[in-house]
CSV table of C-alpha atoms in Angstrom, one decimal:
chain,number,residue,atom,x,y,z
A,1,MET,CA,75.9,-45.3,-72.5
A,2,ARG,CA,72.5,-43.6,-72.1
A,3,THR,CA,70.7,-44.1,-68.9
A,4,ASP,CA,67.8,-41.7,-69.5
A,5,ILE,CA,65.4,-44.3,-70.8
A,6,GLU,CA,62.0,-43.1,-71.9
A,7,LEU,CA,58.8,-45.0,-71.3
A,8,TRP,CA,58.3,-46.0,-75.0
A,9,GLN,CA,61.8,-47.5,-75.0
A,10,ALA,CA,61.1,-49.6,-72.0
A,11,ALA,CA,57.8,-50.7,-73.6
A,12,VAL,CA,59.8,-52.0,-76.6
A,13,SER,CA,61.3,-54.7,-74.4
A,14,LEU,CA,57.9,-56.3,-74.2
A,15,VAL,CA,58.3,-57.5,-77.8
A,16,LEU,CA,59.6,-60.9,-76.7
A,17,VAL,CA,56.8,-61.2,-74.1
A,18,ALA,CA,54.3,-60.4,-76.8
A,19,ILE,CA,55.8,-63.2,-79.0
A,20,VAL,CA,55.5,-65.7,-76.2
A,21,ILE,CA,51.9,-64.7,-75.6
A,22,GLY,CA,51.2,-65.1,-79.3
A,23,VAL,CA,52.7,-68.6,-79.3
A,24,SER,CA,50.8,-69.5,-76.2
A,25,VAL,CA,47.5,-68.5,-77.8
A,26,TRP,CA,48.4,-70.2,-81.1
A,27,LYS,CA,49.4,-73.5,-79.4
A,28,HIS,CA,46.7,-73.3,-76.6
A,29,LEU,CA,49.4,-73.4,-73.9
A,30,GLY,CA,47.3,-71.4,-71.4
A,31,LEU,CA,50.3,-69.2,-70.4
A,32,GLU,CA,49.1,-65.8,-71.6
A,33,ARG,CA,47.0,-64.9,-68.6
A,34,SER,CA,49.8,-65.6,-66.1
A,35,ILE,CA,52.4,-63.9,-68.3
A,36,LEU,CA,50.3,-60.8,-68.7
A,37,TRP,CA,49.5,-60.7,-65.0
A,38,ALA,CA,53.1,-61.1,-64.0
A,39,SER,CA,54.2,-58.4,-66.4
A,40,ALA,CA,51.5,-55.9,-65.4
A,41,ARG,CA,52.1,-56.5,-61.7
A,42,ALA,CA,55.9,-56.1,-62.0
A,43,THR,CA,55.4,-52.8,-63.9
A,44,VAL,CA,53.0,-51.3,-61.4
A,45,GLN,CA,55.2,-52.4,-58.4
A,46,LEU,CA,58.4,-51.1,-59.9
A,47,LEU,CA,56.9,-47.8,-60.9
A,48,ALA,CA,55.5,-47.4,-57.4
A,49,VAL,CA,58.9,-48.2,-55.9
A,50,GLY,CA,60.5,-45.7,-58.2
A,51,ALA,CA,58.0,-43.0,-57.1
A,52,LEU,CA,58.6,-43.9,-53.4
A,53,PHE,CA,62.4,-43.8,-53.9
A,54,THR,CA,62.1,-40.3,-55.3
A,55,VAL,CA,60.0,-39.1,-52.3
A,56,ILE,CA,62.1,-40.9,-49.6
A,57,PHE,CA,65.5,-39.9,-50.9
A,58,ALA,CA,64.5,-36.3,-51.1
A,59,SER,CA,63.2,-36.4,-47.5
A,60,ARG,CA,65.2,-35.3,-44.4
A,61,LEU,CA,64.0,-38.5,-42.8
A,62,ALA,CA,65.4,-40.7,-45.5
A,63,ASN,CA,67.3,-43.0,-43.1
A,64,LEU,CA,64.2,-43.5,-41.0
A,65,TRP,CA,62.0,-44.2,-44.0
A,66,SER,CA,64.6,-46.7,-45.3
A,67,ALA,CA,64.6,-48.6,-42.0
A,68,LEU,CA,60.8,-48.8,-42.1
A,69,TRP,CA,61.0,-49.9,-45.7
A,70,VAL,CA,63.4,-52.7,-44.8
A,71,GLY,CA,61.1,-53.8,-41.9
A,72,ALA,CA,58.1,-53.9,-44.2
A,73,MET,CA,60.0,-56.0,-46.7
A,74,VAL,CA,60.9,-58.5,-44.0
A,75,VAL,CA,57.3,-58.8,-42.9
A,76,ILE,CA,56.0,-59.1,-46.5
A,77,ALA,CA,58.6,-61.8,-47.2
A,78,GLY,CA,57.4,-63.7,-44.1
A,79,VAL,CA,53.8,-63.5,-45.3
A,80,VAL,CA,54.9,-64.8,-48.7
A,81,VAL,CA,56.7,-67.7,-47.1
A,82,ALA,CA,53.6,-68.6,-45.1
A,83,ARG,CA,51.4,-68.5,-48.1
A,84,ARG,CA,53.7,-70.6,-50.3
A,85,THR,CA,54.4,-73.2,-47.7
A,86,GLY,CA,51.0,-73.3,-46.0
A,87,ALA,CA,52.8,-73.1,-42.7
A,88,THR,CA,51.1,-72.7,-39.3
A,89,ARG,CA,51.4,-69.5,-37.4
A,90,GLU,CA,54.1,-71.0,-35.2
A,91,LEU,CA,56.2,-71.9,-38.3
A,92,VAL,CA,55.7,-68.5,-39.8
A,93,VAL,CA,57.7,-67.1,-37.0
A,94,VAL,CA,60.6,-69.3,-38.0
A,95,GLY,CA,60.5,-67.8,-41.6
A,96,LEU,CA,60.4,-64.3,-40.2
A,97,LEU,CA,63.2,-65.0,-37.8
A,98,ALA,CA,65.4,-66.4,-40.6
A,99,ILE,CA,64.9,-63.6,-43.0
A,100,GLY,CA,65.1,-60.9,-40.3
A,101,VAL,CA,68.3,-62.2,-38.7
A,102,THR,CA,69.9,-62.7,-42.1
A,103,VAL,CA,69.1,-59.2,-43.3
A,104,GLY,CA,70.3,-57.7,-40.0
A,105,VAL,CA,73.6,-59.6,-40.2
A,106,VAL,CA,74.2,-58.5,-43.8
A,107,LEU,CA,73.4,-54.8,-43.1
A,108,ALA,CA,75.6,-54.9,-40.0
A,109,VAL,CA,78.5,-56.3,-42.0
A,110,ILE,CA,78.1,-54.0,-44.9
A,111,PHE,CA,77.6,-50.7,-43.0
A,112,GLY,CA,79.1,-51.6,-39.6
A,113,LEU,CA,82.4,-52.5,-41.2
A,114,GLY,CA,82.3,-49.6,-43.6
A,115,VAL,CA,82.2,-51.7,-46.8
A,116,LEU,CA,79.6,-49.2,-48.2
A,117,GLU,CA,78.7,-45.8,-47.0
A,118,LEU,CA,75.5,-45.7,-44.9
A,119,GLU,CA,72.9,-44.1,-47.1
A,120,ALA,CA,69.2,-44.7,-47.4
A,121,VAL,CA,69.5,-46.0,-51.0
A,122,SER,CA,72.3,-48.4,-50.1
A,123,VAL,CA,70.4,-49.8,-47.2
A,124,ILE,CA,67.2,-50.5,-49.2
A,125,VAL,CA,69.1,-51.9,-52.2
A,126,ILE,CA,71.3,-54.3,-50.1
A,127,ALA,CA,68.3,-55.4,-48.0
A,128,GLY,CA,66.2,-55.9,-51.1
A,129,ILE,CA,68.9,-58.0,-52.8
A,130,THR,CA,69.3,-60.1,-49.6
A,131,ILE,CA,65.6,-60.7,-49.1
A,132,GLY,CA,65.0,-61.4,-52.8
A,133,ASN,CA,67.5,-64.2,-52.8
A,134,THR,CA,66.8,-65.4,-49.3
A,135,MET,CA,63.0,-65.7,-49.4
A,136,PRO,CA,62.9,-68.5,-52.1
A,137,THR,CA,65.5,-70.4,-50.2
A,138,VAL,CA,63.6,-70.1,-47.0
A,139,VAL,CA,60.4,-71.4,-48.7
A,140,GLN,CA,62.4,-74.3,-50.1
A,141,ALA,CA,64.1,-75.0,-46.7
A,142,VAL,CA,60.7,-75.0,-44.9
A,143,ASP,CA,59.3,-77.5,-47.4
A,144,ARG,CA,62.3,-79.7,-47.4
A,145,THR,CA,62.6,-79.8,-43.7
A,146,ARG,CA,58.9,-80.8,-43.3
A,147,SER,CA,59.3,-83.5,-46.0
A,148,GLU,CA,62.5,-84.8,-44.3
A,149,LEU,CA,60.8,-84.9,-40.9
A,150,ARG,CA,57.8,-86.7,-42.4
A,151,ASP,CA,60.0,-89.3,-44.2
A,152,SER,CA,62.4,-89.8,-41.4
A,153,ALA,CA,60.0,-89.8,-38.5
A,154,GLY,CA,60.4,-93.5,-37.8
A,155,GLN,CA,64.2,-93.3,-37.9
A,156,ILE,CA,64.2,-90.3,-35.6
A,157,GLU,CA,61.9,-92.0,-33.1
A,158,ALA,CA,64.1,-95.1,-33.2
A,159,MET,CA,67.2,-93.0,-32.5
A,160,LEU,CA,65.5,-91.2,-29.6
A,161,ALA,CA,64.4,-94.6,-28.2
A,162,LEU,CA,68.0,-95.8,-28.3
A,163,GLY,CA,69.2,-92.9,-26.2
A,164,PHE,CA,70.4,-90.4,-28.8
A,165,ASP,CA,69.9,-86.7,-27.9
A,166,GLY,CA,67.8,-84.4,-30.1
A,167,SER,CA,70.7,-83.0,-32.0
A,168,MET,CA,72.0,-86.4,-33.0
A,169,ALA,CA,68.6,-87.6,-34.0
A,170,MET,CA,68.0,-84.6,-36.2
A,171,ARG,CA,71.5,-84.4,-37.7
A,172,ARG,CA,70.6,-86.3,-40.8
A,173,VAL,CA,67.6,-84.0,-41.5
A,174,VAL,CA,69.6,-80.9,-41.0
A,175,ARG,CA,72.4,-82.1,-43.3
A,176,ASN,CA,70.1,-83.2,-46.1
A,177,VAL,CA,68.1,-80.0,-46.1
A,178,ALA,CA,71.1,-77.8,-46.0
A,179,ARG,CA,72.8,-79.6,-48.8
A,180,LEU,CA,69.8,-79.7,-51.1
A,181,ALA,CA,68.6,-76.2,-50.4
A,182,LEU,CA,72.0,-74.6,-51.0
A,183,VAL,CA,72.8,-76.5,-54.3
A,184,PRO,CA,71.2,-73.9,-56.6
A,185,GLN,CA,73.0,-70.9,-55.0
A,186,ILE,CA,76.3,-72.7,-54.9
A,187,GLU,CA,76.0,-73.7,-58.5
A,188,ARG,CA,75.1,-70.1,-59.6
A,189,THR,CA,78.2,-68.9,-57.7
A,190,LYS,CA,80.5,-71.4,-59.4
A,191,VAL,CA,79.5,-70.3,-62.9
A,192,VAL,CA,79.3,-66.5,-62.4
A,193,GLY,CA,81.4,-64.8,-65.0
A,194,LEU,CA,81.7,-67.9,-67.2
A,195,ILE,CA,78.2,-68.5,-68.5
A,196,ALA,CA,76.3,-65.9,-66.4
A,197,LEU,CA,76.8,-62.2,-65.8
A,198,PRO,CA,75.1,-61.2,-62.6
A,199,GLY,CA,72.5,-58.4,-62.5
A,200,ALA,CA,74.3,-55.9,-60.3
A,201,MET,CA,77.4,-55.9,-62.4
A,202,THR,CA,75.6,-55.7,-65.7
A,203,GLY,CA,73.5,-52.8,-64.4
A,204,LEU,CA,76.5,-50.9,-63.3
A,205,LEU,CA,78.3,-51.6,-66.7
A,206,LEU,CA,75.2,-50.3,-68.6
A,207,ALA,CA,75.3,-47.2,-66.4
A,208,GLY,CA,78.9,-46.5,-67.4
A,209,VAL,CA,80.7,-47.5,-64.2
A,210,ASP,CA,84.3,-48.6,-64.5
A,211,PRO,CA,84.4,-52.4,-65.1
A,212,VAL,CA,86.7,-53.1,-62.2
A,213,ASP,CA,84.5,-51.2,-59.8
A,214,ALA,CA,81.5,-53.0,-61.2
A,215,VAL,CA,83.1,-56.3,-60.6
A,216,LEU,CA,84.2,-55.4,-57.0
A,217,ILE,CA,80.7,-54.3,-56.1
A,218,GLN,CA,79.3,-57.5,-57.7
A,219,LEU,CA,81.7,-59.6,-55.6
A,220,ILE,CA,80.5,-57.9,-52.5
A,221,VAL,CA,76.9,-58.6,-53.4
A,222,MET,CA,77.6,-62.2,-54.5
A,223,PHE,CA,79.4,-63.2,-51.3
A,224,LEU,CA,76.7,-61.5,-49.2
A,225,VAL,CA,74.0,-63.4,-51.1
A,226,LEU,CA,75.8,-66.7,-50.7
A,227,GLY,CA,76.3,-66.2,-47.0
A,228,ALA,CA,72.8,-64.9,-46.5
A,229,VAL,CA,71.2,-67.9,-48.2
A,230,ALA,CA,73.4,-70.3,-46.3
A,231,LEU,CA,72.6,-68.6,-43.0
A,232,SER,CA,68.9,-68.5,-43.6
A,233,VAL,CA,68.8,-72.2,-44.4
A,234,ILE,CA,70.7,-73.0,-41.3
A,235,ILE,CA,68.4,-70.9,-39.1
A,236,VAL,CA,65.2,-72.4,-40.6
A,237,THR,CA,66.4,-76.0,-40.4
A,238,LEU,CA,67.7,-75.8,-36.9
A,239,ALA,CA,64.7,-73.9,-35.7
A,240,LEU,CA,62.2,-76.3,-37.2
A,241,THR,CA,64.0,-79.4,-36.1
A,242,ARG,CA,64.2,-78.0,-32.6
A,243,ARG,CA,60.5,-77.3,-32.6
A,244,ALA,CA,59.9,-80.8,-33.9
A,245,LEU,CA,60.8,-82.3,-30.5
A,246,THR,CA,59.0,-81.9,-27.2
A,247,ASN,CA,60.9,-81.3,-24.0
A,248,ASP,CA,60.8,-85.0,-23.2
A,249,LEU,CA,62.3,-85.8,-26.6
A,250,ARG,CA,59.3,-87.0,-28.5
A,251,LEU,CA,58.1,-85.9,-31.9
A,252,ASP,CA,55.7,-82.9,-31.6
A,253,GLN,CA,52.1,-83.2,-32.8
A,254,TRP,CA,52.6,-81.0,-35.8
A,255,VAL,CA,55.3,-83.4,-37.1
A,256,LYS,CA,53.1,-86.4,-36.6
A,257,ALA,CA,50.3,-84.6,-38.5
A,258,LEU,CA,52.6,-84.5,-41.6
A,259,ARG,CA,52.5,-88.3,-41.9
């Protein structure tokens, strides 16, 4: 299969987008501006990334540049989490911690155990896949944790008053957030190969890679994503619930402000 796609061939894929925009204008749905902006932004960002890849991978300092790139992605993801959740500066640290630790663990497993060869392109790709799947879950986990703390504040205070420690009082919050935040990723993992063909595998197949090799690489990516998402949810939930209590086991002011 050809992989030397020309610009006009990539542009042809916009036909469906153009149809949707036409329907939006015709039916006055108001979607055309957001669709056009999303398409244009994605195009510019991906072309810029492609150009940077070309420069970085040809450099003698490719490994250093890849490490800086991963660090930048983690910071940007933290900023996005803050913007989407409206979190305070203190809570932003939790999002950065969850994403940073998760990416670090994934890279350590993949390259420390020799699953993949340590190369600049592999580091950036694996980190990008991890962050791309983890960030929405972190946003969801932050929102759900704050909602659970708000809705369960009375019950938590009652349990603390009865002598329960902080861990016991927060157990229900942690369990509910973890279960609800992980449902989408777990369900996607269950149906992979049945009603959904994941992106990494399809990309490799289109590039002419042997199907078995493509499947094995996809399994690596899929298991890492599932583990990364679960780890990030656990980190966010435990960190937020811990910060929700003062040293003398009372609800902190930022939790009370959620009511």
